Short mmCIF file of C-alpha atoms in Angstrom, two decimals:
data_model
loop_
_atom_site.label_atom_id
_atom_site.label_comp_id
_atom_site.label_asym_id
_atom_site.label_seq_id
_atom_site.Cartn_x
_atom_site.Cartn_y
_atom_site.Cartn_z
CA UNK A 1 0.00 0.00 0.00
CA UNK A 2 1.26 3.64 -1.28
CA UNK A 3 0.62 6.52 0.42
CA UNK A 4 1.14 9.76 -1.17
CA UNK A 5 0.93 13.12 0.11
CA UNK A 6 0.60 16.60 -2.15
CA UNK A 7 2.18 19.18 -0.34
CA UNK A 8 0.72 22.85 -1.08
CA UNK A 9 0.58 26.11 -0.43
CA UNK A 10 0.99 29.95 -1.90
CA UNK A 11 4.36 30.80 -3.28
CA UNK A 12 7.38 31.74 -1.16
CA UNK A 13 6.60 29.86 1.95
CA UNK A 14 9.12 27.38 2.18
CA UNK A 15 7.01 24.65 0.35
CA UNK A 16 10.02 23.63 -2.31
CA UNK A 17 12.98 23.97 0.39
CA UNK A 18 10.84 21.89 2.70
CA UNK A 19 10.23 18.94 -0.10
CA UNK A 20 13.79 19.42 -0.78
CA UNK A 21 14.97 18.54 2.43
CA UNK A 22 11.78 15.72 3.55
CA UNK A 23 13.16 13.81 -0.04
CA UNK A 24 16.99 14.97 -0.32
CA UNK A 25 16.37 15.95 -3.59
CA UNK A 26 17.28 19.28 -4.85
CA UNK A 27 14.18 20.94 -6.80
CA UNK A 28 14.78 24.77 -7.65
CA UNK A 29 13.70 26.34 -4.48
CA UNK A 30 13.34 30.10 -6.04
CA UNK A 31 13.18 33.39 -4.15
CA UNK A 32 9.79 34.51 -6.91
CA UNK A 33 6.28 33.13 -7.35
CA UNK A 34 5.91 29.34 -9.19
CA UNK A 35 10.04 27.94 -9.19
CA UNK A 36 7.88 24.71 -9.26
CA UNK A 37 6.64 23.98 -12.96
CA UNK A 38 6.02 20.72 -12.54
CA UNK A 39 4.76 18.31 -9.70
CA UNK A 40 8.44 16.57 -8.36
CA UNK A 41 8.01 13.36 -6.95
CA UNK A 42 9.98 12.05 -4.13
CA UNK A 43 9.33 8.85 -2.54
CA UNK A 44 11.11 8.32 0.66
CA UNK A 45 11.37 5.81 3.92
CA UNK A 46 9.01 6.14 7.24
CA UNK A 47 11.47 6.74 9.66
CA UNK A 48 11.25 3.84 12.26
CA UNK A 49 13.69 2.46 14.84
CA UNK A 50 12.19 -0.62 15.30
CA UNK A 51 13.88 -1.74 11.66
CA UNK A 52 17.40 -1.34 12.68
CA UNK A 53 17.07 -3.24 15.88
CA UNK A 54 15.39 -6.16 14.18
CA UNK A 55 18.12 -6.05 11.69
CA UNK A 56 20.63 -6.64 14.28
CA UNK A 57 18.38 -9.01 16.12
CA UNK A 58 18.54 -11.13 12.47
CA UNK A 59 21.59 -9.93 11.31
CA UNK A 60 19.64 -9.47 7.88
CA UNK A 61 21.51 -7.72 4.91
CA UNK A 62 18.60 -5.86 3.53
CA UNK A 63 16.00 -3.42 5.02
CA UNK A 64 13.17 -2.43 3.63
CA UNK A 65 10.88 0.36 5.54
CA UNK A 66 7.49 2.11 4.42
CA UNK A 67 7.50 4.46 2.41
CA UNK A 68 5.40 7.83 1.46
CA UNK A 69 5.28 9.52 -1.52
CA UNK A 70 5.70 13.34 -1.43
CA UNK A 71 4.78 15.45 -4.49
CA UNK A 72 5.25 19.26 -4.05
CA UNK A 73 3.02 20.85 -6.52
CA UNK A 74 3.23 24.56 -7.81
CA UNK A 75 2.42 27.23 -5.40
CA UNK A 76 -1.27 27.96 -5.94
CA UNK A 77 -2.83 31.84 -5.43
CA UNK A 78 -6.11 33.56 -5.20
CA UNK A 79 -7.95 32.71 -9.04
CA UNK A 80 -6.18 29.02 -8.69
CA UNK A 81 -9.14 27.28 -10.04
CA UNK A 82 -10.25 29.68 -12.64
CA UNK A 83 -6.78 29.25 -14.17
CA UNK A 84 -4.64 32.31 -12.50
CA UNK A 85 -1.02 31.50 -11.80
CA UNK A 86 -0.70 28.22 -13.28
CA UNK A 87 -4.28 27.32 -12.79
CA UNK A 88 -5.87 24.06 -12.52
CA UNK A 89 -3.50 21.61 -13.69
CA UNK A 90 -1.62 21.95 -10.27
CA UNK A 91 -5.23 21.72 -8.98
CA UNK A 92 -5.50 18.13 -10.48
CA UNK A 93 -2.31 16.68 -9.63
CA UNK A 94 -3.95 16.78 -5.71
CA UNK A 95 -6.78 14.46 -6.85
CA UNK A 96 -4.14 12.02 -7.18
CA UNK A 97 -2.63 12.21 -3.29
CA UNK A 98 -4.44 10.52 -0.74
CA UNK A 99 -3.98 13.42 1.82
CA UNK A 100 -2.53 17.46 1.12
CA UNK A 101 0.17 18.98 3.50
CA UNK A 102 -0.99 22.55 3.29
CA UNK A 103 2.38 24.63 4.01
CA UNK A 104 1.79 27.65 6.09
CA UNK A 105 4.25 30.78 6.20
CA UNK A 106 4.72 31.49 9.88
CA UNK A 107 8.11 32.67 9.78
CA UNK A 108 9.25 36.45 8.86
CA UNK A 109 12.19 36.85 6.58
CA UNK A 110 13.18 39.34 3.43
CA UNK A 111 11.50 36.98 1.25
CA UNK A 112 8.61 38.29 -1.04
CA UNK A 113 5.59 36.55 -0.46
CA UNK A 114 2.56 36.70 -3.31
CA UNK A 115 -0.03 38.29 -1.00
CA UNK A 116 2.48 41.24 -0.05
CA UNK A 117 1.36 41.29 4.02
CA UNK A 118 2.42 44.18 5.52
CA UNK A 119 4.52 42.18 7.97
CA UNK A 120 5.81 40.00 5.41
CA UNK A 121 3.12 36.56 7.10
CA UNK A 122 -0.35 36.13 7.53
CA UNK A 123 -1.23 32.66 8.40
CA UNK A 124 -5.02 33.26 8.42
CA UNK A 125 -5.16 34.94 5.17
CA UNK A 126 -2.96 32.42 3.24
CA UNK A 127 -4.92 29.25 4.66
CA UNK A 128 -8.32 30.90 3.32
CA UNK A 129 -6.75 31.46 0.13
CA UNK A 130 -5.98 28.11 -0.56
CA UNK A 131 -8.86 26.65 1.25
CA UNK A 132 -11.30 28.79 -0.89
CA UNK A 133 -9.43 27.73 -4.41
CA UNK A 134 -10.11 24.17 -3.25
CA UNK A 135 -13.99 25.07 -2.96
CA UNK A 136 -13.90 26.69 -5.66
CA UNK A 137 -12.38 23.95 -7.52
CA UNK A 138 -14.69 21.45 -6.43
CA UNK A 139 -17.55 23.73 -7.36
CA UNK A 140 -16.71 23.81 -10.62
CA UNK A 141 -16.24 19.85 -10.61
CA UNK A 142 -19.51 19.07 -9.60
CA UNK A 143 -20.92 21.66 -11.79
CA UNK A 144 -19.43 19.99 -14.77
CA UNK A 145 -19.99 16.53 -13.58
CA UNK A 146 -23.45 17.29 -12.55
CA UNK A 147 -26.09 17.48 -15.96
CA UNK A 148 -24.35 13.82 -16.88
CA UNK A 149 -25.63 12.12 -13.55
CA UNK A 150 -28.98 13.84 -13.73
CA UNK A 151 -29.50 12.68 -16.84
CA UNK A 152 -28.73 9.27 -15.67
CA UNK A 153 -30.41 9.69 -12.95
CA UNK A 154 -34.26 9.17 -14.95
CA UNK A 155 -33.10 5.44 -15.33
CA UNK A 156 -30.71 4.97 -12.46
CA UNK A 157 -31.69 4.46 -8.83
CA UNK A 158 -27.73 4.65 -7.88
CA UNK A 159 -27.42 8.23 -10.30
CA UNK A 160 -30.60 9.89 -8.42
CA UNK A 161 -28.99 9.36 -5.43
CA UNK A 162 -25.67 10.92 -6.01
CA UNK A 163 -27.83 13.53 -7.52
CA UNK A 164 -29.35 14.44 -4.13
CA UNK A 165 -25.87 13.84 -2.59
CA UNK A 166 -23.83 16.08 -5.38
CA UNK A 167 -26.54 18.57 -4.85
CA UNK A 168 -26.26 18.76 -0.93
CA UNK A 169 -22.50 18.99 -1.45
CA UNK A 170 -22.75 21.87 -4.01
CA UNK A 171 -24.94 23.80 -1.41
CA UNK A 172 -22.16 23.54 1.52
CA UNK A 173 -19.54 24.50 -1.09
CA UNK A 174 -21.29 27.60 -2.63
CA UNK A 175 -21.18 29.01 1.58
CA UNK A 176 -17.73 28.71 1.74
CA UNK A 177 -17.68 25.79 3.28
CA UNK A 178 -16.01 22.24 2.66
CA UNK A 179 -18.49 19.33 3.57
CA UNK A 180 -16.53 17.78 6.34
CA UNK A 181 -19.85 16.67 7.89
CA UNK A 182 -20.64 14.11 5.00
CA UNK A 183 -21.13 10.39 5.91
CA UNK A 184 -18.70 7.66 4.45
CA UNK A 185 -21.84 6.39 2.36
CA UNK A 186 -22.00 10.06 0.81
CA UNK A 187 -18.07 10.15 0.41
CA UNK A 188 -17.72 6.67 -1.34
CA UNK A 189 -20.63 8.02 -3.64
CA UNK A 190 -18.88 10.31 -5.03
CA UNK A 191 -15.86 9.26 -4.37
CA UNK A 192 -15.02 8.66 -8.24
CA UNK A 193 -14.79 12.91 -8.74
CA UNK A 194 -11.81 13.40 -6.08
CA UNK A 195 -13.17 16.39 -4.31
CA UNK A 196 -10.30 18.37 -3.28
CA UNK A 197 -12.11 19.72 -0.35
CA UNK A 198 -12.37 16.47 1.08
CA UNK A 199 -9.09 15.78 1.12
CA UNK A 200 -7.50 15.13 4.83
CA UNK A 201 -5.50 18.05 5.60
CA UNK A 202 -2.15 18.01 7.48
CA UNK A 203 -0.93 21.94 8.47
CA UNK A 204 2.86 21.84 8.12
CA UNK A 205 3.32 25.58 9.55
CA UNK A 206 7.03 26.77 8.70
CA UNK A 207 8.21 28.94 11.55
CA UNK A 208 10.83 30.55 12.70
CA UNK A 209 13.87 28.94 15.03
CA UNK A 210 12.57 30.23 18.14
CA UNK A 211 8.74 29.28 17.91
CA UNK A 212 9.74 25.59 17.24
CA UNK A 213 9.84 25.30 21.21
CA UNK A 214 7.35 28.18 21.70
CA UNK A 215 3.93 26.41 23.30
CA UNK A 216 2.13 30.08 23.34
CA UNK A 217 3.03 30.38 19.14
CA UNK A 218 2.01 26.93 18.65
CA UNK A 219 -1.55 27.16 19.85
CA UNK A 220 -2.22 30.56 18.56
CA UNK A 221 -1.89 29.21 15.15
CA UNK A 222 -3.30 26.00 16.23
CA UNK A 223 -6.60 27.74 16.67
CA UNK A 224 -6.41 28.93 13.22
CA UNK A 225 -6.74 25.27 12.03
CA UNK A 226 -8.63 23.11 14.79
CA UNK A 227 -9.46 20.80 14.49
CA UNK A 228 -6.81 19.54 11.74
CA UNK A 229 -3.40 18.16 13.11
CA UNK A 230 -0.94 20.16 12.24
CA UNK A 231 2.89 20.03 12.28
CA UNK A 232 5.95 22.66 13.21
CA UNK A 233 9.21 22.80 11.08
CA UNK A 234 11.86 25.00 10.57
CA UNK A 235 12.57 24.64 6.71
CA UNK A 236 16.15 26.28 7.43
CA UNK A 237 16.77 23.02 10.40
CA UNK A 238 15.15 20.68 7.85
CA UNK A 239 17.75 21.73 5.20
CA UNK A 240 20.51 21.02 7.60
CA UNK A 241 19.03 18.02 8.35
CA UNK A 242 19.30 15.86 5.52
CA UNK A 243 23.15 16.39 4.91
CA UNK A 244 23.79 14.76 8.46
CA UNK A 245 24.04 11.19 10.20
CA UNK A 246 21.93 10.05 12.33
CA UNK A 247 23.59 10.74 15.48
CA UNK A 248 24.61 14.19 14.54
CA UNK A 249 20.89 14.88 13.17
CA UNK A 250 19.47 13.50 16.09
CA UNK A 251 21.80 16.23 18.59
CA UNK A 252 21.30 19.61 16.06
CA UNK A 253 17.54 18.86 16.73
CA UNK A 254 18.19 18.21 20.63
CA UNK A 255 19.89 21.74 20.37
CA UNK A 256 16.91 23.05 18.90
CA UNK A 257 14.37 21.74 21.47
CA UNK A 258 13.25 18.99 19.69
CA UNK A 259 12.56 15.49 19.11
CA UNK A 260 12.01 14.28 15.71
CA UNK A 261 12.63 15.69 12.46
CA UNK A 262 9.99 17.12 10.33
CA UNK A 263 9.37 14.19 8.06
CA UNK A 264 9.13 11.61 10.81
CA UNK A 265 6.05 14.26 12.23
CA UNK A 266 4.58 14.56 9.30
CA UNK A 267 4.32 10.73 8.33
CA UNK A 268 2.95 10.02 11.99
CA UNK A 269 0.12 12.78 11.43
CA UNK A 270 -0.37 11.60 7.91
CA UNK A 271 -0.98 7.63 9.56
CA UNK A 272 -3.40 9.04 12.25
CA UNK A 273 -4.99 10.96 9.71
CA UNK A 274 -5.60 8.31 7.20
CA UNK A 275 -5.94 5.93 9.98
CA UNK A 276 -3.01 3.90 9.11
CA UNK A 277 -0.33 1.69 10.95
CA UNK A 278 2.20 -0.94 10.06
CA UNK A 279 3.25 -4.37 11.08
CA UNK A 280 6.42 -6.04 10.91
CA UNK A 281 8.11 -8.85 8.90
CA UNK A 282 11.98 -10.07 9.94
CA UNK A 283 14.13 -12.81 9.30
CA UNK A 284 17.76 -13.66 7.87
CA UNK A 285 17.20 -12.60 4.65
CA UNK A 286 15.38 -9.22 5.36
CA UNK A 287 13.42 -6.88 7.72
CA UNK A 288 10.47 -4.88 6.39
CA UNK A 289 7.61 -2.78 7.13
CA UNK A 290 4.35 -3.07 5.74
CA UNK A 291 1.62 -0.40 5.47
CA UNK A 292 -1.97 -1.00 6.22
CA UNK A 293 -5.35 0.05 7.74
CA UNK A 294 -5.84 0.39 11.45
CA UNK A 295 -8.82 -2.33 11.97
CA UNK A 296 -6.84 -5.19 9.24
CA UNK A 297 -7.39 -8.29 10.18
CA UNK A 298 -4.64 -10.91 9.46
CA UNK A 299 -5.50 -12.20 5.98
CA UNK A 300 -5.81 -8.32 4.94
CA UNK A 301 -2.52 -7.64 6.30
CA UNK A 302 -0.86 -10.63 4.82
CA UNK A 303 -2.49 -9.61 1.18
CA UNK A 304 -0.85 -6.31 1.55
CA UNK A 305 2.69 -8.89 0.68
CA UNK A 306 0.65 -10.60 -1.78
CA UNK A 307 -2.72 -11.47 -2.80
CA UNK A 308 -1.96 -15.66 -2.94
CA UNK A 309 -1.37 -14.66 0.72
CA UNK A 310 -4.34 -13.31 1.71
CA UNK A 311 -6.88 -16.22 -0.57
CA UNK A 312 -4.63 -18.97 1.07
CA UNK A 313 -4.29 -17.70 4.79
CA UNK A 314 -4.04 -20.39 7.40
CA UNK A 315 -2.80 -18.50 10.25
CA UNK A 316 -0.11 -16.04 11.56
CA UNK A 317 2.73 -16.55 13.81
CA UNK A 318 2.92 -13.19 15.59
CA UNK A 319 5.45 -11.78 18.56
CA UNK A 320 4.91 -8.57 19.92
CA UNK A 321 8.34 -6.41 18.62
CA UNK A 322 9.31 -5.20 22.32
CA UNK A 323 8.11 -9.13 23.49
CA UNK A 324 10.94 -9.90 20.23
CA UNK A 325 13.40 -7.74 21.33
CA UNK A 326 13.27 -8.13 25.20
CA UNK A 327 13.67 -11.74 25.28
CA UNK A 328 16.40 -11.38 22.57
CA UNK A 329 15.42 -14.26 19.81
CA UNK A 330 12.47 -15.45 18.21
CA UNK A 331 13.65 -18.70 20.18
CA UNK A 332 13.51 -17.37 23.17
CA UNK A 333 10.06 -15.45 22.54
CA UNK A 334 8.71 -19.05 22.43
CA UNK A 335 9.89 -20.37 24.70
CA UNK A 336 8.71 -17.39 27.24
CA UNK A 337 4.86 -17.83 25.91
CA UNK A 338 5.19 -14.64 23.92
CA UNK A 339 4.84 -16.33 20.43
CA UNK A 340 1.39 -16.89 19.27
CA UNK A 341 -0.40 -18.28 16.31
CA UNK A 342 -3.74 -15.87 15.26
CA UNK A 343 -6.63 -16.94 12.94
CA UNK A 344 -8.16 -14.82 10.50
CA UNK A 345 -10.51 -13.10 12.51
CA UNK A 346 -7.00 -11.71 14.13
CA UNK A 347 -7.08 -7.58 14.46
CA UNK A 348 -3.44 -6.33 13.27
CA UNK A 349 -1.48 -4.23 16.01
CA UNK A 350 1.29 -2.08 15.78
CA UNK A 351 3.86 -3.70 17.41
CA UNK A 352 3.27 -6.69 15.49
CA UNK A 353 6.31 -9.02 14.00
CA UNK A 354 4.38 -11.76 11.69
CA UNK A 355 5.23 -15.07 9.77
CA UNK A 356 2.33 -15.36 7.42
CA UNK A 357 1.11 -19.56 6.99
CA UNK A 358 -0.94 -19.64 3.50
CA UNK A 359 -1.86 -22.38 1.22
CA UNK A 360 -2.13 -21.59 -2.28
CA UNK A 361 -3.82 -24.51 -4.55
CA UNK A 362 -5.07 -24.48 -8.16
#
């Protein structure tokens, strides 16, 4: 399972330098509006410690962690979806991501920003800029999409309901609004036209050095966003970041005041979000993590490696990692009690370390 993220926001607030630094790649990261032309993809690991001391534990050569996808699309600004800036083709490359990073500027610097704020940031301002070009966006979606399904909808018991739904969703967009209340029946619906607007939202606000560790900062622009998770980085420390070892990463950020880098943040929020987790595979050949949904049973976890695996499960041979790790050997796991064997009415956890049984006949 991928999962992808679109990261977004107006021009000039860090967006590029921050996708720089979360994928070490180095995309023009330009000091004037849209130095992004195209979407740049960058694929990179989940950060998780758990994979290095299972590779010791195994002494396996290869590891293999989760991975998200990060695609930094051209700053959008106000007349987005009617086609100012570079319009809606940036608009359609976030249909594609499963959840948006909306980038925030929260920092104040001699750097132009599109909007021109007196005091050079204006968090408020440039999250209803973006938020509205979303709405608007969709508006114009359903708008489009809408005389087709009504049309089907004189023969179609399925089409005259997504009429009624498209319809209830067109009247919370044309307030302002995005229809967050919507049930999952309504959302899978019309799930088919990618409404940006319902889109989970992760607020990565860039902000200066000093407000990193600043509690008061963080909930003022907290209540901008409630209740969406947000995240705090410092594009400058991320920069830094990604040229350095782990031990010298991990004491620049204890210097700082902090604990984790932004990318390890941001894929934790984008998990919770999207109500995701990951289980464990390890033995001498390799150690890997494996994404899937929070509520997967064992079958549905084990088709995540392959399908065969899921239509021929028999069981799973699970230890709990810190069960794996305290008692040193999969050996001696066993022979505490701490290795079990699940059916397939078995609810994945977190911490789990699996051995999928499967029989695959013809």
């Amino acid at each position: 399972m991928s999962l992808s993220i679109g990261i977004v926001g107006l021009p000039n607030v860090g967006k590029s330098t921050l996708f720089n630094a979360l994928t070490n790649n180095s995309v023009l990261a330009a000091n004037y509006p849209f130095a992004t032309i195209e979407p740049n993809t960058g694929i990179v690991p989940v950060p998780d410690a758990r994979l290095a001391e299972l590779q010791k534990l195994y002494s396996a050569p290869k590891v293999i962690p989760a991975t998200v996808t990060f695609v930094d699309i051209a700053g959008l600004v106000a007349g987005a979806s009617n086609g100012e800036g570079l319009g809606n083709k940036f608009l359609a490359n976030i249909r594609e991501c499963d959840a948006i990073a909306h980038v925030v500027r929260a920092f104040h610097a001699d750097v132009l920003h599109v909007s021109n704020h007196e005091d050079g940031t204006n968090p408020t301002a440039d999250i209803d800029i973006i938020t509205t070009e979303l709405i608007l966006a969709d508006i114009q979606t359903i708008q489009n999409h809408l005389p087709k399904v009504q049309k089907d909808a004189k023969f179609d018991a399925a089409a005259k309901a997504k009429v009624v739904i498209l319809e209830e969703v067109l009247a919370i967009l044309n307030e302002g609004n995005a229809p967050t209340g919507l049930s999952e029946a309504s959302k899978k619906a019309i799930h088919d036209l990618q409404l940006l607007s319902l889109k989970p939202v992760i607020y990565l606000f860039n902000v200066d050095e000093e407000a990193l560790t600043d509690d008061a900062t963080k909930a003022k622009l907290n209540e901008l966003i409630a209740p969406a998770p947000s995240v705090f980085v410092n594009a400058k420390l991320e920069e830094e970041l990604r040229s350095l070892d782990e031990a010298d990463a991990h004491e620049l950020l204890e210097s700082y005041g902090v604990t984790e880098s932004g990318l390890a943040q941001l894929a934790r929020s984008a998990y919770d979000l999207l109500g995701l987790q990951s289980y464990l595979t390890a033995g001498p050949t390799e150690v890997r993590a494996w994404t899937i949904h929070q509520g997967d049973t064992a079958p549905q976890a084990a088709g995540v490696i392959h399908t065969d695996f899921e239509k021929g499960f028999i069981a799973a041979a699970i230890v709990d990692y810190d069960d794996l790790i305290a008692t040193g050997s999969e050996t001696a796991a066993k022979a505490a009690g701490k290795l079990r064997t699940e059916g397939r009415d078995y609810v994945m956890r977190p911490g789990d370390v699996v051995e999928f049984r499967f029989n695959v006949s013809k």
